[in-house]
PDB file of C-alpha atoms in Angstrom:
ATOM      1  CA  MET A 217       0.000   0.000   0.000  1.00 68.00           C
ATOM      2  CA  PHE A 218       2.831   2.420   0.780  1.00 78.00           C
ATOM      3  CA  LYS A 219       5.396   1.280  -1.810  1.00 77.00           C
ATOM      4  CA  LYS A 220       6.046   4.763  -3.148  1.00 78.00           C
ATOM      5  CA  GLU A 221       7.451   7.716  -1.284  1.00 79.00           C
ATOM      6  CA  LEU A 222       4.627   9.570   0.447  1.00 77.00           C
ATOM      7  CA  ASN A 223       3.984  13.264   0.642  1.00 77.00           C
ATOM      8  CA  ALA A 224       1.599  14.231   3.411  1.00 78.00           C
ATOM      9  CA  GLY A 225      -1.366  16.310   2.403  1.00 80.00           C
ATOM     10  CA  SER A 226      -3.154  18.614   4.794  1.00 86.00           C
ATOM     11  CA  LYS A 227      -2.298  18.472   8.481  1.00 89.00           C
ATOM     12  CA  SER A 228      -4.948  19.391  11.025  1.00 94.00           C
ATOM     13  CA  LYS A 229      -5.488  19.207  14.771  1.00 94.00           C
ATOM     14  CA  VAL A 230      -7.921  16.632  16.124  1.00 94.00           C
ATOM     15  CA  LYS A 231     -10.685  17.899  18.407  1.00 94.00           C
ATOM     16  CA  SER A 232     -10.421  16.695  22.004  1.00 92.00           C
ATOM     17  CA  SER A 233     -13.743  14.817  21.740  1.00 94.00           C
ATOM     18  CA  VAL A 234     -12.540  13.029  18.601  1.00 93.00           C
ATOM     19  CA  GLN A 235      -9.209  12.316  20.305  1.00 94.00           C
ATOM     20  CA  ARG A 236     -11.045  10.671  23.224  1.00 93.00           C
ATOM     21  CA  ALA A 237     -13.047   8.571  20.743  1.00 94.00           C
ATOM     22  CA  ILE A 238      -9.822   7.505  18.979  1.00 94.00           C
ATOM     23  CA  ARG A 239      -8.256   6.528  22.319  1.00 94.00           C
ATOM     24  CA  THR A 240     -11.342   4.467  23.173  1.00 95.00           C
ATOM     25  CA  LYS A 241     -11.352   2.767  19.766  1.00 95.00           C
ATOM     26  CA  ILE A 242      -7.649   1.912  20.123  1.00 95.00           C
ATOM     27  CA  ILE A 243      -8.235   0.362  23.558  1.00 95.00           C
ATOM     28  CA  GLU A 244     -11.202  -1.638  22.214  1.00 95.00           C
ATOM     29  CA  THR A 245      -9.184  -2.919  19.262  1.00 93.00           C
ATOM     30  CA  TYR A 246      -5.933  -3.510  21.180  1.00 94.00           C
ATOM     31  CA  PRO A 247      -6.880  -4.214  24.834  1.00 94.00           C
ATOM     32  CA  LEU A 248      -3.259  -4.986  25.796  1.00 94.00           C
ATOM     33  CA  LEU A 249      -2.365  -1.366  24.945  1.00 95.00           C
ATOM     34  CA  ALA A 250      -4.678  -0.019  27.685  1.00 95.00           C
ATOM     35  CA  PRO A 251      -1.923   0.343  30.334  1.00 95.00           C
ATOM     36  CA  HIS A 252       0.271   2.212  27.818  1.00 96.00           C
ATOM     37  CA  ILE A 253      -2.325   4.468  26.148  1.00 94.00           C
ATOM     38  CA  ASP A 254      -1.362   7.525  28.232  1.00 94.00           C
ATOM     39  CA  GLU A 255       2.230   7.043  27.125  1.00 95.00           C
ATOM     40  CA  ILE A 256       1.238   6.733  23.451  1.00 94.00           C
ATOM     41  CA  ILE A 257      -1.406   9.478  23.387  1.00 93.00           C
ATOM     42  CA  PRO A 258      -1.172  11.634  26.534  1.00 92.00           C
ATOM     43  CA  LYS A 259      -4.502  13.176  27.538  1.00 87.00           C
ATOM     44  CA  LYS A 260      -3.203  16.753  27.435  1.00 88.00           C
ATOM     45  CA  SER A 261      -1.320  16.421  24.146  1.00 91.00           C
ATOM     46  CA  GLN A 262      -2.636  17.450  20.756  1.00 91.00           C
ATOM     47  CA  LEU A 263      -3.148  14.673  18.205  1.00 94.00           C
ATOM     48  CA  ASP A 264      -2.540  15.610  14.552  1.00 94.00           C
ATOM     49  CA  LEU A 265      -4.336  14.164  11.541  1.00 94.00           C
ATOM     50  CA  LEU A 266      -2.457  13.935   8.249  1.00 94.00           C
ATOM     51  CA  LYS A 267      -4.194  13.097   5.003  1.00 93.00           C
ATOM     52  CA  LEU A 268      -2.215  10.741   2.782  1.00 91.00           C
ATOM     53  CA  PRO A 269      -2.875   9.480  -0.761  1.00 88.00           C
ATOM     54  CA  ASP A 270      -5.413   6.688  -1.350  1.00 87.00           C
ATOM     55  CA  ARG A 271      -7.753   7.918   1.419  1.00 90.00           C
ATOM     56  CA  VAL A 272      -5.367   7.040   4.228  1.00 92.00           C
ATOM     57  CA  THR A 273      -5.362   9.002   7.473  1.00 93.00           C
ATOM     58  CA  LEU A 274      -2.277   9.116   9.677  1.00 94.00           C
ATOM     59  CA  TYR A 275      -2.545  10.091  13.348  1.00 95.00           C
ATOM     60  CA  SER A 276       0.595  11.566  14.866  1.00 94.00           C
ATOM     61  CA  ASN A 277       1.668  13.182  18.116  1.00 93.00           C
ATOM     62  CA  ASP A 278       4.687  15.508  18.373  1.00 90.00           C
ATOM     63  CA  ASN A 279       5.609  14.620  14.768  1.00 89.00           C
ATOM     64  CA  LYS A 280       5.762  10.900  15.639  1.00 93.00           C
ATOM     65  CA  PRO A 281       3.493   8.632  13.589  1.00 94.00           C
ATOM     66  CA  LEU A 282       1.223   6.549  15.816  1.00 95.00           C
ATOM     67  CA  PHE A 283      -1.664   4.959  13.898  1.00 96.00           C
ATOM     68  CA  TRP A 284      -3.060   4.940  10.382  1.00 95.00           C
ATOM     69  CA  GLN A 285      -6.447   4.124   8.931  1.00 94.00           C
ATOM     70  CA  HIS A 286      -7.624   3.419   5.396  1.00 91.00           C
ATOM     71  CA  MET A 287     -11.139   4.850   4.922  1.00 89.00           C
ATOM     72  CA  ASP A 288     -13.386   3.111   7.510  1.00 89.00           C
ATOM     73  CA  ASP A 289     -11.076   0.146   8.134  1.00 89.00           C
ATOM     74  CA  PRO A 290      -9.802  -0.474  11.671  1.00 92.00           C
ATOM     75  CA  ILE A 291      -7.107   1.784  13.094  1.00 95.00           C
ATOM     76  CA  ILE A 292      -3.732   0.103  12.532  1.00 95.00           C
ATOM     77  CA  PRO A 293      -0.606   0.887  14.561  1.00 97.00           C
ATOM     78  CA  HIS A 294       2.494   2.301  12.907  1.00 96.00           C
ATOM     79  CA  LEU A 295       5.458  -0.088  13.114  1.00 96.00           C
ATOM     80  CA  LYS A 296       7.254   2.353  15.440  1.00 95.00           C
ATOM     81  CA  VAL A 297       4.440   1.865  17.982  1.00 96.00           C
ATOM     82  CA  VAL A 298       4.631  -1.903  17.471  1.00 96.00           C
ATOM     83  CA  HIS A 299       8.392  -1.837  18.106  1.00 96.00           C
ATOM     84  CA  ALA A 300       7.900   0.230  21.269  1.00 95.00           C
ATOM     85  CA  PHE A 301       5.192  -2.087  22.671  1.00 95.00           C
ATOM     86  CA  PRO A 302       5.822  -5.511  21.068  1.00 92.00           C
ATOM     87  CA  LYS A 303       3.863  -7.644  23.576  1.00 91.00           C
ATOM     88  CA  CYS A 304       0.581  -5.778  23.024  1.00 93.00           C
ATOM     89  CA  PHE A 305      -0.349  -7.198  19.610  1.00 92.00           C
ATOM     90  CA  SER A 306      -1.291 -10.528  17.993  1.00 89.00           C
ATOM     91  CA  ARG A 307       1.687 -11.914  16.097  1.00 92.00           C
ATOM     92  CA  ILE A 308       2.299 -14.362  13.289  1.00 94.00           C
ATOM     93  CA  ARG A 309       5.705 -15.342  11.870  1.00 95.00           C
ATOM     94  CA  ILE A 310       6.904 -15.783   8.306  1.00 95.00           C
ATOM     95  CA  ASP A 311       9.721 -18.062   7.214  1.00 94.00           C
ATOM     96  CA  ARG A 312      13.081 -16.820   5.932  1.00 93.00           C
ATOM     97  CA  GLY A 313      12.098 -17.260   2.282  1.00 92.00           C
ATOM     98  CA  ALA A 314       9.220 -14.785   2.547  1.00 93.00           C
ATOM     99  CA  ILE A 315      11.191 -11.971   4.220  1.00 93.00           C
ATOM    100  CA  ARG A 316      12.613 -10.383   1.078  1.00 93.00           C
ATOM    101  CA  PHE A 317       9.234 -10.423  -0.661  1.00 93.00           C
ATOM    102  CA  VAL A 318       7.425  -8.830   2.285  1.00 93.00           C
ATOM    103  CA  LEU A 319      10.101  -6.139   2.635  1.00 92.00           C
ATOM    104  CA  SER A 320       9.771  -5.295  -1.061  1.00 92.00           C
ATOM    105  CA  GLY A 321       6.022  -4.721  -0.681  1.00 91.00           C
ATOM    106  CA  ALA A 322       4.649  -7.997  -2.009  1.00 92.00           C
ATOM    107  CA  THR A 323       1.403  -9.498  -0.793  1.00 93.00           C
ATOM    108  CA  LEU A 324       1.864 -11.898   2.129  1.00 94.00           C
ATOM    109  CA  MET A 325       0.810 -15.365   1.013  1.00 94.00           C
ATOM    110  CA  ALA A 326      -0.145 -18.349   3.194  1.00 94.00           C
ATOM    111  CA  PRO A 327       2.826 -20.596   2.266  1.00 94.00           C
ATOM    112  CA  GLY A 328       5.150 -18.139   4.020  1.00 93.00           C
ATOM    113  CA  LEU A 329       3.278 -18.822   7.263  1.00 93.00           C
ATOM    114  CA  THR A 330       2.577 -22.547   6.984  1.00 92.00           C
ATOM    115  CA  SER A 331       6.064 -23.727   6.025  1.00 91.00           C
ATOM    116  CA  THR A 332       8.702 -24.879   8.544  1.00 90.00           C
ATOM    117  CA  GLY A 333       9.872 -21.455   9.765  1.00 90.00           C
ATOM    118  CA  GLY A 334       6.423 -19.876   9.893  1.00 92.00           C
ATOM    119  CA  ARG A 335       4.240 -19.768  12.991  1.00 92.00           C
ATOM    120  CA  LEU A 336       0.538 -19.202  13.474  1.00 91.00           C
ATOM    121  CA  PRO A 337      -1.209 -18.661  16.839  1.00 90.00           C
ATOM    122  CA  GLU A 338      -2.335 -21.575  19.006  1.00 87.00           C
ATOM    123  CA  GLU A 339      -5.964 -22.785  18.979  1.00 83.00           C
ATOM    124  CA  SER A 340      -6.898 -20.516  21.905  1.00 81.00           C
ATOM    125  CA  GLU A 341      -5.490 -17.388  20.209  1.00 87.00           C
ATOM    126  CA  GLN A 342      -6.888 -17.823  16.692  1.00 92.00           C
ATOM    127  CA  LEU A 343      -7.234 -14.681  14.591  1.00 93.00           C
ATOM    128  CA  LYS A 344     -10.285 -14.056  12.429  1.00 93.00           C
ATOM    129  CA  GLU A 345     -10.578 -12.499   8.998  1.00 94.00           C
ATOM    130  CA  GLY A 346     -10.366  -8.714   9.386  1.00 93.00           C
ATOM    131  CA  ASP A 347      -8.210  -8.818  12.549  1.00 93.00           C
ATOM    132  CA  ILE A 348      -5.010  -6.790  12.631  1.00 94.00           C
ATOM    133  CA  ALA A 349      -1.870  -8.931  12.751  1.00 94.00           C
ATOM    134  CA  ILE A 350       1.753  -8.096  13.355  1.00 95.00           C
ATOM    135  CA  VAL A 351       4.126 -10.132  11.194  1.00 95.00           C
ATOM    136  CA  GLU A 352       7.561 -10.981  12.519  1.00 95.00           C
ATOM    137  CA  ALA A 353      10.289 -12.664  10.514  1.00 94.00           C
ATOM    138  CA  GLU A 354      11.965 -15.944  11.413  1.00 93.00           C
ATOM    139  CA  GLY A 355      15.210 -15.257  13.253  1.00 92.00           C
ATOM    140  CA  LYS A 356      14.496 -11.528  13.696  1.00 91.00           C
ATOM    141  CA  GLU A 357      13.343  -9.666  16.797  1.00 88.00           C
ATOM    142  CA  GLU A 358      11.450  -6.711  15.314  1.00 92.00           C
ATOM    143  CA  ALA A 359       8.153  -6.852  13.441  1.00 95.00           C
ATOM    144  CA  CYS A 360       8.407  -6.312   9.691  1.00 96.00           C
ATOM    145  CA  LEU A 361       4.762  -5.918   8.612  1.00 95.00           C
ATOM    146  CA  VAL A 362       1.424  -4.880  10.094  1.00 96.00           C
ATOM    147  CA  GLY A 363      -1.870  -5.266   8.277  1.00 94.00           C
ATOM    148  CA  GLN A 364      -5.400  -6.608   8.205  1.00 94.00           C
ATOM    149  CA  LEU A 365      -5.885 -10.347   7.643  1.00 95.00           C
ATOM    150  CA  ARG A 366      -7.803 -11.380   4.530  1.00 95.00           C
ATOM    151  CA  MET A 367      -8.399 -14.874   5.957  1.00 95.00           C
ATOM    152  CA  GLY A 368      -8.456 -16.266   9.474  1.00 93.00           C
ATOM    153  CA  THR A 369      -5.594 -18.329  10.869  1.00 93.00           C
ATOM    154  CA  GLU A 370      -7.820 -21.424  10.916  1.00 92.00           C
ATOM    155  CA  ASP A 371      -8.386 -21.058   7.137  1.00 93.00           C
ATOM    156  CA  ILE A 372      -4.668 -20.466   6.574  1.00 93.00           C
ATOM    157  CA  LYS A 373      -3.837 -23.764   8.300  1.00 92.00           C
ATOM    158  CA  GLU A 374      -6.486 -25.662   6.314  1.00 93.00           C
ATOM    159  CA  LYS A 375      -5.955 -24.220   2.814  1.00 93.00           C
ATOM    160  CA  LYS A 376      -2.202 -23.482   3.018  1.00 91.00           C
ATOM    161  CA  LYS A 377      -2.514 -21.108   0.055  1.00 93.00           C
ATOM    162  CA  GLY A 378      -4.016 -17.768  -0.797  1.00 94.00           C
ATOM    163  CA  ILE A 379      -3.591 -14.124   0.145  1.00 95.00           C
ATOM    164  CA  VAL A 380      -3.166 -13.406   3.862  1.00 95.00           C
ATOM    165  CA  ILE A 381      -2.329  -9.656   3.949  1.00 94.00           C
ATOM    166  CA  ASP A 382      -2.390  -7.541   0.806  1.00 89.00           C
ATOM    167  CA  LEU A 383      -2.549  -3.989   2.174  1.00 87.00           C
ATOM    168  CA  GLY A 384      -0.078  -3.357   4.944  1.00 91.00           C
ATOM    169  CA  HIS A 385       2.701  -1.210   6.325  1.00 94.00           C
ATOM    170  CA  TYR A 386       6.182  -2.754   6.197  1.00 94.00           C
ATOM    171  CA  LEU A 387       9.709  -1.732   7.163  1.00 94.00           C
ATOM    172  CA  GLY A 388      11.197   0.701   4.663  1.00 91.00           C
ATOM    173  CA  ASP A 389       7.963   1.616   2.876  1.00 90.00           C
ATOM    174  CA  GLY A 390       6.751   5.145   2.205  1.00 88.00           C
ATOM    175  CA  LEU A 391       4.974   5.417   5.556  1.00 91.00           C
ATOM    176  CA  TRP A 392       8.113   4.283   7.418  1.00 92.00           C
ATOM    177  CA  THR A 393      10.402   6.775   5.651  1.00 91.00           C
ATOM    178  CA  MET A 394       7.952   9.705   5.559  1.00 89.00           C
ATOM    179  CA  ALA A 395       9.085  12.857   7.359  1.00 83.00           C
ATOM    180  CA  ILE A 396       6.367  14.546   9.384  1.00 83.00           C
ATOM    181  CA  ASP A 397       7.066  18.245   9.869  1.00 76.00           C
TER     182      ASP A 397
END
């Protein structure tokens, strides 16, 4: 989604009532972030809204990107937030062979998750279609991709083929390298 270099469009301040609603939506979507929400979005700080191409909205605080949203899709954390709070998100792992494709902006396919180096959540932690997943690479500590699942982890295990995440934010993409001033 962010393969090309991005130029931010208009930048505006978010009303305090809208900021409270965003905080609430983030806590609902990512309940493990609740203890850290005041650190991510302090109550007295001013949240900024940046309009990006393709109807994407980026929320930032003090020129630090925090979350992005495509139209009415769920709010998705920026990878810098994921790296700061790694234990607060659902994670899946890709094998070594899929790393270079993901980091070049390719669609994440199921074989990268179901092969030997890949890992999907246990039965009790299954992810559904539409959930936000953090993708980590085999042998690496930091997450490399965040996006919305196109199929649930149960389906991925059964079918072992198909598109898993097609629109996401990955290390080195336009959203990662964008300067917010």
